Amino acid sequence: MMNGQSNFYRNPEPFSPSYESKLMPIKESSPEGPMILLEMPLFPENDTNQRPVSPVLAKPKKLAKKLSFNPERWCGRDEIYTTSFCRQFSLLLLRTFLILSRDRSLMTMRFAIHFPLELPIITREHFNRWYSLRAYYIAMTVADIPIQLLCTVTYIVITYYMTGQPPEAFRIGLFTLICLMVAWVAQGLGLLVASLFDVKNGAVFGPFFICPFLIFSGFFIHLTDAHPVMHWLFHISFLKYALQGAAMAIFGYDRPRMDCDETYCHFVLPKKFLKEIDMLEADFVEAVIALSVIFFVFRVSAFYVMQYRMKNKI
């Protein structure tokens, strides 16, 4: 084969003698000389078994796709940054732990005050291609988990036994879970406020963001007493689900009659207390799911607000 053209048909050896009598002369002109007679085989129309197949026209066999799992694909180096995502995440996580260890206030107003001050530094380092915003955000979220666990467990150990609640592992676990979720949701709200405002405006407008959730939590105004038009405000309040989950963890799940040393105790029956606060039909699983959704909404919103501010240098 020369110049991409196959001369396979010019070789008389692969053909059977029956084809020699069926050669048809073809006239072809040559720019350097007279007419040249060429002979080409004339194959039968329906004879496909004896017809030779050119190796160029032969269809290649389909190769099966190899399924392979490459862990480096998840932690591979991006073209924009000099290090991989896993390397960025590990270094940022270590740096965040160091910052938290040097914080004497233990995250008191950390997101409302400290985070807006860190935002210009994060913007400069991000545009210098040191790390991605996603790696920083995930590292910051993971680094705050141990602090929240420590603070929440300390609060539960003090308040749960001081209020004389039953020492049941099941109830303690449910109460700890709901307190942890409320802490993470509140932290996400603080991060969203810190992403929207600077230090001065964040300290001023931060309480205004928490007030609607507190008013429509069901503690001051019950859902049955509110106008139907305002019911949606109760359904988006994370403090309403926090109160619902805590009440069910302590007074729900067939808690026995409470001890009373007085002559008359109005709330000696736990179900009567749940009926009084309009949570007799409350569900703990519903509260956990609602808090998870609100936590996800706050965190994702804060990430995109932060990304918008960094791109537009606001």
Tab-separated table of C-alpha atoms in Angstrom:
chain	number	residue	atom	x	y	z
A	1	MET	CA	0.000	0.000	0.000
A	2	MET	CA	1.433	3.358	-1.063
A	3	ASN	CA	0.159	6.874	-0.397
A	4	GLY	CA	-2.874	5.542	1.428
A	5	GLN	CA	-4.087	3.502	-1.588
A	6	SER	CA	-4.337	-0.258	-1.512
A	7	ASN	CA	-2.934	-2.295	-4.425
A	8	PHE	CA	-4.353	-5.480	-3.034
A	9	TYR	CA	-6.615	-6.018	-6.039
A	10	ARG	CA	-3.634	-5.809	-8.453
A	11	ASN	CA	-2.077	-8.964	-7.036
A	12	PRO	CA	-3.490	-11.943	-8.961
A	13	GLU	CA	-2.460	-14.510	-6.361
A	14	PRO	CA	-5.340	-14.090	-3.869
A	15	PHE	CA	-7.938	-14.462	-6.637
A	16	SER	CA	-9.227	-17.767	-7.888
A	17	PRO	CA	-8.809	-18.771	-11.586
A	18	SER	CA	-12.521	-18.246	-12.150
A	19	TYR	CA	-12.001	-14.500	-11.947
A	20	GLU	CA	-9.260	-14.350	-14.578
A	21	SER	CA	-11.769	-14.681	-17.412
A	22	LYS	CA	-13.850	-11.848	-16.016
A	23	LEU	CA	-11.233	-9.122	-16.223
A	24	MET	CA	-12.513	-6.028	-17.949
A	25	PRO	CA	-9.994	-3.734	-19.692
A	26	ILE	CA	-9.992	-0.126	-18.560
A	27	LYS	CA	-8.368	2.673	-20.475
A	28	GLU	CA	-6.408	5.171	-18.468
A	29	SER	CA	-4.494	8.120	-19.827
A	30	SER	CA	-1.016	8.926	-18.666
A	31	PRO	CA	0.416	12.441	-18.830
A	32	GLU	CA	3.818	11.061	-19.829
A	33	GLY	CA	2.804	8.599	-22.536
A	34	PRO	CA	0.086	6.948	-24.578
A	35	MET	CA	-2.989	5.182	-23.283
A	36	ILE	CA	-2.369	2.251	-20.926
A	37	LEU	CA	-4.672	-0.732	-20.642
A	38	LEU	CA	-5.375	-1.823	-17.108
A	39	GLU	CA	-7.219	-4.882	-15.998
A	40	MET	CA	-9.514	-4.968	-12.955
A	41	PRO	CA	-11.392	-7.937	-11.555
A	42	LEU	CA	-15.139	-7.950	-12.029
A	43	PHE	CA	-16.651	-9.592	-8.973
A	44	PRO	CA	-20.080	-11.153	-8.896
A	45	GLU	CA	-22.721	-9.027	-7.187
A	46	ASN	CA	-23.893	-11.636	-4.686
A	47	ASP	CA	-20.587	-13.389	-4.118
A	48	THR	CA	-19.336	-12.118	-0.783
A	49	ASN	CA	-17.615	-15.243	0.506
A	50	GLN	CA	-14.780	-15.295	-2.022
A	51	ARG	CA	-14.373	-11.545	-2.301
A	52	PRO	CA	-11.112	-10.441	-0.642
A	53	VAL	CA	-11.343	-7.769	1.984
A	54	SER	CA	-8.846	-4.978	2.016
A	55	PRO	CA	-7.010	-4.642	5.321
A	56	VAL	CA	-7.614	-0.888	5.162
A	57	LEU	CA	-11.393	-1.275	4.872
A	58	ALA	CA	-11.666	-3.992	7.495
A	59	LYS	CA	-13.662	-2.857	10.534
A	60	PRO	CA	-11.669	-2.929	13.752
A	61	LYS	CA	-12.979	-4.957	16.617
A	62	LYS	CA	-14.695	-3.012	19.373
A	63	LEU	CA	-12.628	-3.010	22.496
A	64	ALA	CA	-14.434	-3.230	25.812
A	65	LYS	CA	-14.019	-0.250	28.086
A	66	LYS	CA	-11.813	-0.958	31.036
A	67	LEU	CA	-13.349	0.005	34.336
A	68	SER	CA	-10.669	1.323	36.617
A	69	PHE	CA	-10.815	3.255	39.867
A	70	ASN	CA	-8.036	5.751	40.195
A	71	PRO	CA	-7.882	7.506	43.576
A	72	GLU	CA	-5.594	10.163	42.114
A	73	ARG	CA	-8.499	11.379	39.985
A	74	TRP	CA	-10.193	12.709	43.120
A	75	CYS	CA	-7.052	14.343	44.498
A	76	GLY	CA	-5.354	15.167	41.227
A	77	ARG	CA	-3.700	18.509	40.689
A	78	ASP	CA	-5.827	21.094	38.966
A	79	GLU	CA	-4.363	23.097	36.102
A	80	ILE	CA	-5.114	26.359	37.895
A	81	TYR	CA	-3.518	25.541	41.248
A	82	THR	CA	-0.053	24.181	41.915
A	83	THR	CA	-1.221	21.573	44.433
A	84	SER	CA	-4.052	19.064	44.529
A	85	PHE	CA	-7.345	19.584	46.318
A	86	CYS	CA	-6.435	17.108	49.067
A	87	ARG	CA	-3.169	18.929	49.705
A	88	GLN	CA	-4.969	22.272	49.876
A	89	PHE	CA	-7.595	20.858	52.221
A	90	SER	CA	-5.053	19.304	54.610
A	91	LEU	CA	-2.945	22.465	54.867
A	92	LEU	CA	-5.968	24.730	55.292
A	93	LEU	CA	-7.406	22.408	57.931
A	94	LEU	CA	-4.145	22.544	59.880
A	95	ARG	CA	-4.019	26.328	59.589
A	96	THR	CA	-7.626	26.674	60.769
A	97	PHE	CA	-6.902	24.487	63.786
A	98	LEU	CA	-3.959	26.735	64.656
A	99	ILE	CA	-6.147	29.835	64.368
A	100	LEU	CA	-8.793	28.288	66.615
A	101	SER	CA	-6.197	27.243	69.187
A	102	ARG	CA	-4.993	30.846	69.418
A	103	ASP	CA	-8.521	32.219	69.734
A	104	ARG	CA	-9.030	32.907	73.436
A	105	SER	CA	-12.720	33.608	72.992
A	106	LEU	CA	-13.338	30.081	71.629
A	107	MET	CA	-15.309	31.233	68.597
A	108	THR	CA	-17.406	33.818	70.420
A	109	MET	CA	-18.806	35.970	67.574
A	110	ARG	CA	-16.151	34.397	65.370
A	111	PHE	CA	-18.091	34.474	62.131
A	112	ALA	CA	-19.713	37.843	62.762
A	113	ILE	CA	-16.459	39.650	63.631
A	114	HIS	CA	-13.402	37.574	62.738
A	115	PHE	CA	-14.507	36.210	59.388
A	116	PRO	CA	-15.115	39.609	57.687
A	117	LEU	CA	-11.604	40.599	58.757
A	118	GLU	CA	-10.177	37.437	57.192
A	119	LEU	CA	-12.045	37.867	53.906
A	120	PRO	CA	-9.508	40.274	52.281
A	121	ILE	CA	-6.687	37.857	53.136
A	122	ILE	CA	-8.641	34.929	51.714
A	123	THR	CA	-9.386	36.906	48.550
A	124	ARG	CA	-5.730	37.770	48.000
A	125	GLU	CA	-4.535	34.209	48.584
A	126	HIS	CA	-7.266	32.786	46.373
A	127	PHE	CA	-6.457	35.047	43.423
A	128	ASN	CA	-2.771	34.222	43.861
A	129	ARG	CA	-3.785	30.608	43.091
A	130	TRP	CA	-2.689	29.284	46.461
A	131	TYR	CA	-5.904	27.368	47.061
A	132	SER	CA	-9.483	27.172	45.869
A	133	LEU	CA	-12.421	28.661	47.712
A	134	ARG	CA	-14.031	25.234	47.922
A	135	ALA	CA	-11.030	23.780	49.774
A	136	TYR	CA	-10.992	26.687	52.224
A	137	TYR	CA	-14.729	26.499	52.876
A	138	ILE	CA	-14.748	22.750	53.513
A	139	ALA	CA	-11.677	22.989	55.759
A	140	MET	CA	-13.284	25.772	57.776
A	141	THR	CA	-16.487	23.737	58.165
A	142	VAL	CA	-14.672	20.585	59.272
A	143	ALA	CA	-12.383	22.447	61.684
A	144	ASP	CA	-15.368	23.880	63.574
A	145	ILE	CA	-16.898	20.468	64.297
A	146	PRO	CA	-14.682	19.558	67.317
A	147	ILE	CA	-15.289	22.953	68.936
A	148	GLN	CA	-19.032	22.591	68.507
A	149	LEU	CA	-18.933	19.077	69.931
A	150	LEU	CA	-16.971	20.211	72.980
A	151	CYS	CA	-19.198	23.200	73.716
A	152	THR	CA	-22.460	21.309	73.136
A	153	VAL	CA	-21.528	18.299	75.250
A	154	THR	CA	-20.362	20.580	78.072
A	155	TYR	CA	-23.688	22.412	77.984
A	156	ILE	CA	-25.695	19.169	77.988
A	157	VAL	CA	-23.765	17.610	80.881
A	158	ILE	CA	-24.489	20.656	83.038
A	159	THR	CA	-28.101	21.413	82.120
A	160	TYR	CA	-29.508	17.917	81.628
A	161	TYR	CA	-28.714	16.618	85.093
A	162	MET	CA	-29.293	19.935	86.869
A	163	THR	CA	-32.893	19.976	85.618
A	164	GLY	CA	-33.505	16.452	86.916
A	165	GLN	CA	-34.172	14.723	83.603
A	166	PRO	CA	-34.276	10.900	83.474
A	167	PRO	CA	-30.800	9.359	83.021
A	168	GLU	CA	-31.738	7.338	79.949
A	169	ALA	CA	-29.154	6.886	77.215
A	170	PHE	CA	-31.840	7.039	74.533
A	171	ARG	CA	-33.123	10.441	75.623
A	172	ILE	CA	-29.647	11.820	76.227
A	173	GLY	CA	-28.616	10.792	72.715
A	174	LEU	CA	-31.649	12.415	71.095
A	175	PHE	CA	-31.196	15.598	73.098
A	176	THR	CA	-27.489	15.747	72.197
A	177	LEU	CA	-28.259	15.245	68.509
A	178	ILE	CA	-30.839	18.016	68.380
A	179	CYS	CA	-28.549	20.423	70.257
A	180	LEU	CA	-25.665	19.720	67.879
A	181	MET	CA	-27.833	20.305	64.830
A	182	VAL	CA	-29.152	23.577	66.228
A	183	ALA	CA	-25.588	24.728	66.909
A	184	TRP	CA	-24.494	23.919	63.345
A	185	VAL	CA	-27.531	25.637	61.828
A	186	ALA	CA	-26.979	28.747	63.945
A	187	GLN	CA	-23.332	28.723	62.912
A	188	GLY	CA	-24.380	28.555	59.258
A	189	LEU	CA	-26.661	31.547	59.771
A	190	GLY	CA	-23.805	33.482	61.360
A	191	LEU	CA	-21.555	32.613	58.431
A	192	LEU	CA	-24.204	33.816	55.985
A	193	VAL	CA	-24.520	37.135	57.830
A	194	ALA	CA	-20.736	37.516	57.913
A	195	SER	CA	-20.582	36.871	54.167
A	196	LEU	CA	-23.180	39.542	53.456
A	197	PHE	CA	-21.919	42.378	55.674
A	198	ASP	CA	-18.729	43.810	57.053
A	199	VAL	CA	-17.835	43.876	60.751
A	200	LYS	CA	-19.871	46.953	61.667
A	201	ASN	CA	-23.016	46.065	59.732
A	202	GLY	CA	-22.788	42.405	60.705
A	203	ALA	CA	-22.813	43.242	64.414
A	204	VAL	CA	-25.840	45.510	63.889
A	205	PHE	CA	-27.948	43.432	61.497
A	206	GLY	CA	-27.050	40.033	62.941
A	207	PRO	CA	-29.684	40.161	65.732
A	208	PHE	CA	-32.317	41.252	63.217
A	209	PHE	CA	-31.786	38.016	61.302
A	210	ILE	CA	-32.292	35.855	64.398
A	211	CYS	CA	-35.378	37.690	65.706
A	212	PRO	CA	-37.896	36.300	63.149
A	213	PHE	CA	-36.731	32.750	63.859
A	214	LEU	CA	-37.143	33.373	67.590
A	215	ILE	CA	-40.589	34.969	67.356
A	216	PHE	CA	-42.022	32.209	65.171
A	217	SER	CA	-40.380	29.350	67.049
A	218	GLY	CA	-43.615	28.362	68.781
A	219	PHE	CA	-42.414	29.410	72.218
A	220	PHE	CA	-44.039	32.858	72.255
A	221	ILE	CA	-46.773	32.295	69.652
A	222	HIS	CA	-48.253	28.878	68.956
A	223	LEU	CA	-48.897	27.727	65.438
A	224	THR	CA	-52.618	27.224	66.126
A	225	ASP	CA	-52.966	30.780	67.435
A	226	ALA	CA	-51.370	32.425	64.400
A	227	HIS	CA	-53.160	33.464	61.229
A	228	PRO	CA	-52.964	30.878	58.416
A	229	VAL	CA	-51.181	33.421	56.229
A	230	MET	CA	-48.248	33.436	58.683
A	231	HIS	CA	-47.901	29.672	59.068
A	232	TRP	CA	-45.072	29.527	56.544
A	233	LEU	CA	-42.934	31.616	58.904
A	234	PHE	CA	-43.180	28.846	61.496
A	235	HIS	CA	-42.184	26.215	58.956
A	236	ILE	CA	-38.925	27.971	58.025
A	237	SER	CA	-37.885	28.759	61.606
A	238	PHE	CA	-35.083	26.441	62.698
A	239	LEU	CA	-35.730	27.314	66.360
A	240	LYS	CA	-39.236	25.892	66.004
A	241	TYR	CA	-37.789	22.534	64.981
A	242	ALA	CA	-35.172	22.825	67.726
A	243	LEU	CA	-37.885	23.282	70.363
A	244	GLN	CA	-39.920	20.487	68.816
A	245	GLY	CA	-37.012	18.036	68.836
A	246	ALA	CA	-35.902	18.924	72.371
A	247	ALA	CA	-39.454	18.592	73.731
A	248	MET	CA	-39.913	15.192	72.117
A	249	ALA	CA	-36.519	13.972	73.329
A	250	ILE	CA	-37.272	14.880	76.956
A	251	PHE	CA	-41.048	14.529	77.329
A	252	GLY	CA	-41.998	12.272	74.442
A	253	TYR	CA	-41.688	8.554	73.693
A	254	ASP	CA	-43.996	7.444	76.541
A	255	ARG	CA	-42.170	9.060	79.404
A	256	PRO	CA	-43.662	7.893	82.721
A	257	ARG	CA	-45.364	10.096	85.270
A	258	MET	CA	-43.021	12.736	86.676
A	259	ASP	CA	-42.241	12.976	90.370
A	260	CYS	CA	-44.111	15.612	92.343
A	261	ASP	CA	-43.832	16.371	96.075
A	262	GLU	CA	-46.569	18.992	96.073
A	263	THR	CA	-50.270	18.493	96.691
A	264	TYR	CA	-51.184	19.320	93.104
A	265	CYS	CA	-48.894	19.327	90.051
A	266	HIS	CA	-50.548	20.471	86.858
A	267	PHE	CA	-47.916	19.072	84.489
A	268	VAL	CA	-47.227	15.808	86.241
A	269	LEU	CA	-48.126	13.990	83.011
A	270	PRO	CA	-45.639	14.613	80.156
A	271	LYS	CA	-48.375	14.397	77.504
A	272	LYS	CA	-50.282	17.185	79.194
A	273	PHE	CA	-47.229	19.415	78.990
A	274	LEU	CA	-46.743	18.582	75.293
A	275	LYS	CA	-50.388	19.425	74.661
A	276	GLU	CA	-49.962	22.743	76.452
A	277	ILE	CA	-47.079	23.795	74.194
A	278	ASP	CA	-48.909	22.471	71.110
A	279	MET	CA	-46.419	19.674	70.403
A	280	LEU	CA	-48.437	16.584	71.192
A	281	GLU	CA	-48.315	15.507	67.530
A	282	ALA	CA	-44.707	16.580	66.998
A	283	ASP	CA	-42.204	14.267	65.333
A	284	PHE	CA	-38.509	14.079	66.188
A	285	VAL	CA	-37.493	12.717	62.774
A	286	GLU	CA	-39.264	15.591	61.046
A	287	ALA	CA	-37.317	18.062	63.168
A	288	VAL	CA	-33.996	16.415	62.281
A	289	ILE	CA	-34.780	16.422	58.548
A	290	ALA	CA	-35.908	20.059	58.614
A	291	LEU	CA	-32.772	21.156	60.470
A	292	SER	CA	-30.604	19.271	57.974
A	293	VAL	CA	-32.275	21.033	55.043
A	294	ILE	CA	-31.957	24.464	56.673
A	295	PHE	CA	-28.307	23.768	57.496
A	296	PHE	CA	-27.628	22.867	53.868
A	297	VAL	CA	-29.417	26.004	52.606
A	298	PHE	CA	-27.474	28.308	54.940
A	299	ARG	CA	-24.100	26.761	54.118
A	300	VAL	CA	-24.591	26.727	50.354
A	301	SER	CA	-25.956	30.279	50.363
A	302	ALA	CA	-22.988	31.509	52.380
A	303	PHE	CA	-20.570	29.835	49.963
A	304	TYR	CA	-22.087	31.455	46.870
A	305	VAL	CA	-22.335	34.854	48.543
A	306	MET	CA	-18.671	34.598	49.479
A	307	GLN	CA	-17.793	33.552	45.936
A	308	TYR	CA	-19.736	36.482	44.493
A	309	ARG	CA	-18.023	38.981	46.779
A	310	MET	CA	-14.591	37.628	45.945
A	311	LYS	CA	-15.178	37.735	42.190
A	312	ASN	CA	-16.562	41.259	42.272
A	313	LYS	CA	-14.179	42.421	45.046
A	314	ILE	CA	-17.005	43.819	47.157
